[in-house]
Short mmCIF file of C-alpha atoms in Angstrom, two decimals:
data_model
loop_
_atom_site.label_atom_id
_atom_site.label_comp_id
_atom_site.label_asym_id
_atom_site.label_seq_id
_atom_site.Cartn_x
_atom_site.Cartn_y
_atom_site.Cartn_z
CA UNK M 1277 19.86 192.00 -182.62
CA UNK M 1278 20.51 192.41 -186.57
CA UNK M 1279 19.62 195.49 -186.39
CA UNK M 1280 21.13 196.76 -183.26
CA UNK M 1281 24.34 195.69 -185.46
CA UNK M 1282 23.55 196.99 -188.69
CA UNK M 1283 23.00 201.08 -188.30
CA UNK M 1284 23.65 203.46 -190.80
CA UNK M 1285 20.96 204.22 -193.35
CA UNK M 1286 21.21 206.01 -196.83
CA UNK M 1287 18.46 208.77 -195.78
CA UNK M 1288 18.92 211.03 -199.08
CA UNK M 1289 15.69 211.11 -201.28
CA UNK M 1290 17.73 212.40 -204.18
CA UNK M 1291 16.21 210.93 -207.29
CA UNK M 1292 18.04 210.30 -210.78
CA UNK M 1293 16.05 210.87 -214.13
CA UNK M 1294 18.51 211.16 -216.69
CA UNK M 1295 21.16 209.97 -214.72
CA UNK M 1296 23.05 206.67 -215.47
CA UNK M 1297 24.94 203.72 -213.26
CA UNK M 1298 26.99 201.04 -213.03
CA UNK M 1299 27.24 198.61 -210.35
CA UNK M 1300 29.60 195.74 -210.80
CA UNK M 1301 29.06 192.68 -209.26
CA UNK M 1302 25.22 193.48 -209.47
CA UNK M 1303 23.45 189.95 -210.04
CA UNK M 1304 23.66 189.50 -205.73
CA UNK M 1305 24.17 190.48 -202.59
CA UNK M 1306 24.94 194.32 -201.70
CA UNK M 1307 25.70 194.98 -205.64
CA UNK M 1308 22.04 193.82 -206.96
CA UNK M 1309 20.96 195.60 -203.75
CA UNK M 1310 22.14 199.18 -204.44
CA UNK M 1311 21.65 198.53 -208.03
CA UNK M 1312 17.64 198.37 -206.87
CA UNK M 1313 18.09 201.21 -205.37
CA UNK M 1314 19.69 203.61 -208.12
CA UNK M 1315 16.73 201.77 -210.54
CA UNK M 1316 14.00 202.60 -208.05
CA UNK M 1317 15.11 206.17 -208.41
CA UNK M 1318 15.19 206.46 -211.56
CA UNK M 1319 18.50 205.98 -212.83
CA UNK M 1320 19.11 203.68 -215.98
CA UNK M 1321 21.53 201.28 -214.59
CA UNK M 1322 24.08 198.90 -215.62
CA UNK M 1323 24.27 195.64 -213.72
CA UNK M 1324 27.93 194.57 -214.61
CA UNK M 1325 28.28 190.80 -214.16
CA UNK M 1326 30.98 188.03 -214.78
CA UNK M 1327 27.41 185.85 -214.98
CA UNK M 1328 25.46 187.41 -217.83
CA UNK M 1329 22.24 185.09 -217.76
CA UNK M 1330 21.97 185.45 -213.75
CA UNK M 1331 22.48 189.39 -214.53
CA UNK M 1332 19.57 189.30 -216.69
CA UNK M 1333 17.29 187.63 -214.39
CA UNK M 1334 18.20 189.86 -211.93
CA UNK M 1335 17.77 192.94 -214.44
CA UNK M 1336 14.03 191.71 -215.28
CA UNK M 1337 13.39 191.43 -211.50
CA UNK M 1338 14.71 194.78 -210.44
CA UNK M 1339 12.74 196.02 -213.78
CA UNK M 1340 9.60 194.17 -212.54
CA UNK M 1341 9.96 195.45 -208.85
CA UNK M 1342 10.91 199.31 -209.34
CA UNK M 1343 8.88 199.74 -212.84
CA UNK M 1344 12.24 200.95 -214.46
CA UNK M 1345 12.53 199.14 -217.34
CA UNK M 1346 15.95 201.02 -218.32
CA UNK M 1347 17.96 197.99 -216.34
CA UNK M 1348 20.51 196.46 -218.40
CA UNK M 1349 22.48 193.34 -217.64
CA UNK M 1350 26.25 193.42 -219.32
CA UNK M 1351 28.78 190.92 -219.60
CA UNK M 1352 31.77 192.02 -217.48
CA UNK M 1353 34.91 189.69 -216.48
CA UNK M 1354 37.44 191.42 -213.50
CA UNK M 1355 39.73 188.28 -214.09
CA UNK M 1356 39.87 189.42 -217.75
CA UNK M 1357 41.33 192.70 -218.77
CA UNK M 1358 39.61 191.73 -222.81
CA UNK M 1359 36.46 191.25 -221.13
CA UNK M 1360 37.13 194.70 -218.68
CA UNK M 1361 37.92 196.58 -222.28
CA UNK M 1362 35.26 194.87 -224.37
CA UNK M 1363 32.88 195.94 -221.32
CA UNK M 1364 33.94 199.47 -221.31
CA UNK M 1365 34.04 199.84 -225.47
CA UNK M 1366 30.02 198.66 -225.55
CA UNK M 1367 29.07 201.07 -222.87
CA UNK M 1368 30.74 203.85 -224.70
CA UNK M 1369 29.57 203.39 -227.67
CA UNK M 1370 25.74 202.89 -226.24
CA UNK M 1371 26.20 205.48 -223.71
CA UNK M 1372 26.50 209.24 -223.75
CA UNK M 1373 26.80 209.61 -219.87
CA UNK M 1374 28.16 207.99 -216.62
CA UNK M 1375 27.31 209.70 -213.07
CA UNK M 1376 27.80 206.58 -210.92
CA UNK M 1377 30.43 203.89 -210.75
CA UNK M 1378 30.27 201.37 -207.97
CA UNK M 1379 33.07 199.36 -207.87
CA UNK M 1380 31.28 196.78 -205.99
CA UNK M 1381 32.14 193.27 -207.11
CA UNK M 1382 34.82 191.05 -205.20
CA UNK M 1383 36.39 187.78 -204.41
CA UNK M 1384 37.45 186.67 -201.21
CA UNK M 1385 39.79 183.95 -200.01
CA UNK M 1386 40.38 182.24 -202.54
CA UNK M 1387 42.94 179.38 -203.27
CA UNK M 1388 45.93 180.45 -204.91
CA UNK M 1389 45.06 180.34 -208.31
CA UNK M 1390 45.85 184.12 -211.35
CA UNK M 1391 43.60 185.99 -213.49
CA UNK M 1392 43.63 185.50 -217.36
CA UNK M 1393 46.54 187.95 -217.14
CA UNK M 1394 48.49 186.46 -214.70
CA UNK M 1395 47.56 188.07 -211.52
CA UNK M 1396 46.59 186.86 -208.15
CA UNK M 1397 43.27 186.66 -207.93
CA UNK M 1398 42.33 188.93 -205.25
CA UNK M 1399 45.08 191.35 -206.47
CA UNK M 1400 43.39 191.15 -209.70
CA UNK M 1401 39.82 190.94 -209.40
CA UNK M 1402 39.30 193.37 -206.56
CA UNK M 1403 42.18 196.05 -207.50
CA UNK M 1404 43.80 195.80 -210.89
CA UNK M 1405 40.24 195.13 -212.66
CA UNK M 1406 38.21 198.10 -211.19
CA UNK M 1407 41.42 200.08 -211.33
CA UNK M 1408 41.41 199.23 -215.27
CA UNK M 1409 37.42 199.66 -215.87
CA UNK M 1410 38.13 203.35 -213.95
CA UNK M 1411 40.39 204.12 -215.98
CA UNK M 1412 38.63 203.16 -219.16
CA UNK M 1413 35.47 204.88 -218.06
CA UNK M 1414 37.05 208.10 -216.76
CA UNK M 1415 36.62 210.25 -219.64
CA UNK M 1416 32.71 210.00 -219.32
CA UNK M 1417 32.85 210.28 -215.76
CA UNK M 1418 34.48 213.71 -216.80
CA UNK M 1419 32.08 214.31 -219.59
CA UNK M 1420 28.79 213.48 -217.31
CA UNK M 1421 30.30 215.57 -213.82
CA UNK M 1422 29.57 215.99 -210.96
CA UNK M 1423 29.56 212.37 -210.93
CA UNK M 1424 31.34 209.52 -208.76
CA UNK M 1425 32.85 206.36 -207.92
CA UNK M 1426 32.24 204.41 -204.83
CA UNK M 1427 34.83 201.71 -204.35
CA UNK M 1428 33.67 198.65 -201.80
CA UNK M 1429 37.02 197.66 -199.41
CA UNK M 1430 36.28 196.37 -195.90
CA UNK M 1431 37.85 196.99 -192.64
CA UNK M 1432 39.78 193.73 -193.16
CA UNK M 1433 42.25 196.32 -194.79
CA UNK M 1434 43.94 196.84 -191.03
CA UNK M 1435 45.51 193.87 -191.89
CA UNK M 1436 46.37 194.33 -195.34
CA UNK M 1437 50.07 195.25 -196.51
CA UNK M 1438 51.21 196.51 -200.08
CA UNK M 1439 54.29 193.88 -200.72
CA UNK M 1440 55.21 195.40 -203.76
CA UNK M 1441 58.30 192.77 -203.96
CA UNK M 1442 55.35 190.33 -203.96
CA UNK M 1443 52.10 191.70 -205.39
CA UNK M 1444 50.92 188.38 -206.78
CA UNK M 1445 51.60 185.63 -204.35
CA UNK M 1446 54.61 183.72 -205.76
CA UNK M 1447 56.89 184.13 -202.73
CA UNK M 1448 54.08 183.54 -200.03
CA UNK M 1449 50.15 183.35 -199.65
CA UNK M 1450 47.79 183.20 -197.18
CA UNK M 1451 44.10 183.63 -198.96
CA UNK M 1452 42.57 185.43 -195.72
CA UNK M 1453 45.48 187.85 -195.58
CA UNK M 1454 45.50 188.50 -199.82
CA UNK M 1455 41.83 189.80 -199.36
CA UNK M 1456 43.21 192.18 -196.69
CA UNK M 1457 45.82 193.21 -199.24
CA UNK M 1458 43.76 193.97 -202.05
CA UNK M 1459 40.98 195.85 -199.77
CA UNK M 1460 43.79 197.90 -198.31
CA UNK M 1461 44.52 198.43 -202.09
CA UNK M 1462 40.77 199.62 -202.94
CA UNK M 1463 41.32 202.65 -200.52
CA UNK M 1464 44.58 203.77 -201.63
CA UNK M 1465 43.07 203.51 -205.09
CA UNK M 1466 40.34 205.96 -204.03
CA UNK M 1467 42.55 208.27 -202.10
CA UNK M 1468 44.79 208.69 -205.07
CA UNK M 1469 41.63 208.81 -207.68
CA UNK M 1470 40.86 211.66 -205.48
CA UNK M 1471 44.13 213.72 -205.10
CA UNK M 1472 44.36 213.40 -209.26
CA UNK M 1473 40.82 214.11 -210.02
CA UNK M 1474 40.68 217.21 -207.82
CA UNK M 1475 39.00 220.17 -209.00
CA UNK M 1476 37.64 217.74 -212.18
CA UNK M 1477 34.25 217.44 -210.73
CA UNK M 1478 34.64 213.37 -210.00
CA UNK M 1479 34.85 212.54 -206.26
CA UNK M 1480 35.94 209.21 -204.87
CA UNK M 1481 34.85 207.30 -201.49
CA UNK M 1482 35.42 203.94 -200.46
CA UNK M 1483 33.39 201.92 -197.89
CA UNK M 1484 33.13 199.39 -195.83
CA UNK M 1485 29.41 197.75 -196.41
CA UNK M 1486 29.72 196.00 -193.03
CA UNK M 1487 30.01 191.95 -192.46
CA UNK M 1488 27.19 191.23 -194.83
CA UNK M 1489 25.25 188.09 -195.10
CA UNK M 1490 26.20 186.83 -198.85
CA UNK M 1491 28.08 184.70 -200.83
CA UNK M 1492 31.44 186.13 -201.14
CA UNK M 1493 32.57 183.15 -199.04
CA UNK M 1494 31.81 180.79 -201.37
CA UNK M 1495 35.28 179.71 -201.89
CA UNK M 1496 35.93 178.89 -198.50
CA UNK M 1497 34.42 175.94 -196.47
CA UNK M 1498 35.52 177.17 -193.36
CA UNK M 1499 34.44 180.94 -193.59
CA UNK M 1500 30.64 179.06 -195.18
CA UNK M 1501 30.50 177.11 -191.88
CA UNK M 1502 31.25 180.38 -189.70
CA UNK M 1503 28.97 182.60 -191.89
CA UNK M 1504 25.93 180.02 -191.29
CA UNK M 1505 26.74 179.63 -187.94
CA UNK M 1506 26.65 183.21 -186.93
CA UNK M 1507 24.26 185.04 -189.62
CA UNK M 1508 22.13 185.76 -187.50
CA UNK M 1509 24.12 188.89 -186.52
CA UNK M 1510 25.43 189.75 -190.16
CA UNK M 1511 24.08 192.32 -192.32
CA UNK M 1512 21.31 192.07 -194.70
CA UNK M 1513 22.50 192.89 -198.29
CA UNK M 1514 20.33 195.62 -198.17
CA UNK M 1515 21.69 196.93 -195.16
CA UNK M 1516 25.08 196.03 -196.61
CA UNK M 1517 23.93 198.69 -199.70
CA UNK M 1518 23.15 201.32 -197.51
CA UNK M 1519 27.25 203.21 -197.42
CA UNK M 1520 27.79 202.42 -201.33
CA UNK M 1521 24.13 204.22 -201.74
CA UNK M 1522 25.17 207.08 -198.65
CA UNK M 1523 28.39 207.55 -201.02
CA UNK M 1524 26.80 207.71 -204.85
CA UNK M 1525 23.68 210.07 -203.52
CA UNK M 1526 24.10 212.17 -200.44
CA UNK M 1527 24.65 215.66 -201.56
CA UNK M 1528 27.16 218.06 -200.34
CA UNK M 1529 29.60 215.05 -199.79
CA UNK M 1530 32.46 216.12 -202.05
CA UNK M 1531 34.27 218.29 -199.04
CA UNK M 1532 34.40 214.73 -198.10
CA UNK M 1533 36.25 213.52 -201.57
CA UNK M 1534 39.10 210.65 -200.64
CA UNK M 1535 37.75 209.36 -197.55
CA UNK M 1536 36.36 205.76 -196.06
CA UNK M 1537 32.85 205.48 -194.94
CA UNK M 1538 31.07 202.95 -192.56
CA UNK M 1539 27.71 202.99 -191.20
CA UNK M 1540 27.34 205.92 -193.32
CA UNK M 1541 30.03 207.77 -191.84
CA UNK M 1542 33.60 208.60 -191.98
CA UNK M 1543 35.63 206.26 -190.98
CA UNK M 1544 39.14 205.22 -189.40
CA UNK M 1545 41.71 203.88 -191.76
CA UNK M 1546 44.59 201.81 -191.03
CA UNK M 1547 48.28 204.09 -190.67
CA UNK M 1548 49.03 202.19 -194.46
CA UNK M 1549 45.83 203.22 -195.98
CA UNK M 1550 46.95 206.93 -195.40
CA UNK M 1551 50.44 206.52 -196.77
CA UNK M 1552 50.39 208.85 -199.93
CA UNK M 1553 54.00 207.38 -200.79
CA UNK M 1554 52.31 203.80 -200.97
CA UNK M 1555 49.56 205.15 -202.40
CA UNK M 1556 51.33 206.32 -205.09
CA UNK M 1557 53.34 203.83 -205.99
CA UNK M 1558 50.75 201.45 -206.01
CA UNK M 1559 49.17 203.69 -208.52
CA UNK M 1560 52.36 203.70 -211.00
CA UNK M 1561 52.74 200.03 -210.93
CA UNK M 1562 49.12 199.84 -211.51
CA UNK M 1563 49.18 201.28 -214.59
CA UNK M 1564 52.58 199.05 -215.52
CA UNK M 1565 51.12 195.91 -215.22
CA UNK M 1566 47.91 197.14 -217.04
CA UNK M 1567 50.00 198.91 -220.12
CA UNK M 1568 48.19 202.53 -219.60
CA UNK M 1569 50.95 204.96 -219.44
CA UNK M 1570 52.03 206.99 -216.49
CA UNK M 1571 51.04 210.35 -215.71
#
């Protein structure tokens, strides 16, 4: 039954020698998953975790497994825009080149509760803090082309709306419908990443990993209950990993540059995900409440 449920499978055998990574949100679940993956190939890869010590347990056992011992676990904070800028100074300075960024980490109905900064959390964690470490990496993504950046959303976006009057939560919440929001906000991010980065030899996807067995639930009781109750049918993180991997490897994808993958395919967006105006905006006050100017 799983795996009538689950198809779509990363079938490139590209391999990456020489090339380098970074998965956030790589000590579990789909991100140590495709992190595996890009090590087992080769790549030295960055597994960019809020949890340092778990991310270095999780380095030594991809190192053990693939026999890549060029797996490095890095402390990285979404909920902190020091701890996104002290992140991206370290790997600049250590690193010549980045080919792959997987924006891959995420929270998901939370309680109403702000980042360090003063977003909501969803807003912050799963938008403003990959938008910020893209940003801050984007020079060496330009440096090291072709290279790309995968951003993880989730087909809960068909529900999500860009109140811009209310972008963090203070004049209503729901925690179910503020993950829609900010996934919405992951593809708009990629389609305008995409439109701005044309012709620079960076390409930008966003996917949909499926519903995946793992522990972005964790701050829900309800959703726990639900997600024991009918795993059975959910996703394997490994299966999860399989669109985020289709995205960062497959060759000959950047004719596809801007879209939304699922099962390893294109897929359907919502009417607001394809609303350049939105899209745009979204991208000015972006940069606002981050302090990087405006193009």
């Amino acid at each position: 039954m799983r795996k009538m449920l689950s198809s779509g499978v990363c079938t490139s055998t590209v391999q990456l020698p020489g090339k380098v990574a970074v998965v956030t949100g790589a000590n579990t679940g789909i991100g140590k998953e495709t992190a595996k993956e890009l090590a087992k190939r080769g790549a030295r890869v960055y597994l960019a975790c809020r949890d340092v010590q778990k991310g270095e347990l999780v380095a030594r056992e991809i190192q053990t497994m693939t026999g890549n011992q060029e797996v490095l676990a890095r402390k990285l904070d979404l909920a902190d825009t020091k701890s996104i800028r002290t992140f991206a100074e370290g790997f600049l300075a250590e690193e010549k080149h980045l080919h792959i960024l997987i924006n891959n980490a995420g929270v998901m109905m939370c309680p109403y509760s702000k980042t360090a900064d003063g977003f909501e959390m969803h807003m912050g964690v799963n938008h403003l803090g990959h938008f910020l470490l893209t940003h801050l990496l984007l020079e060496k993504l330009k440096e090291s082309a072709p290279s790309r950046v995968v951003n993880v959303s989730s087909l809960a976006h068909h529900l999500g709306r860009i109140h811009f009057h209310n972008l963090q939560g203070e004049k209503f919440y729901n925690a179910g419908l503020a993950y829609c929001h900010s996934k919405l906000a992951n593809i708009l991010f990629t389609k305008e990443l995409a439109r701005r980065l044309k012709g620079s030899g960076i390409t930008a996807y966003s996917v949909h990993p499926g519903t995946v067995n793992s522990d972005l639930v964790r701050h829900s009781s309800v959703m726990r209950f639900f997600w024991r109750l009918f795993s059975f049918f959910f996703k394997t993180p490994q299966q999860g990993a399989q669109t985020s991997l289709y995205c960062a490897l497959t060759e000959g994808l950047e004719i596809l540059n801007g879209n939304h993958f699922s099962d390893c395919h294109v897929a359907w967006v919502s009417a607001q995900a394809r609303n350049e105006t939105v899209a745009r905006r979204l991208w000015d006050v972006s940069c606002d409440l981050l302090g990087i100017p405006v193009d």
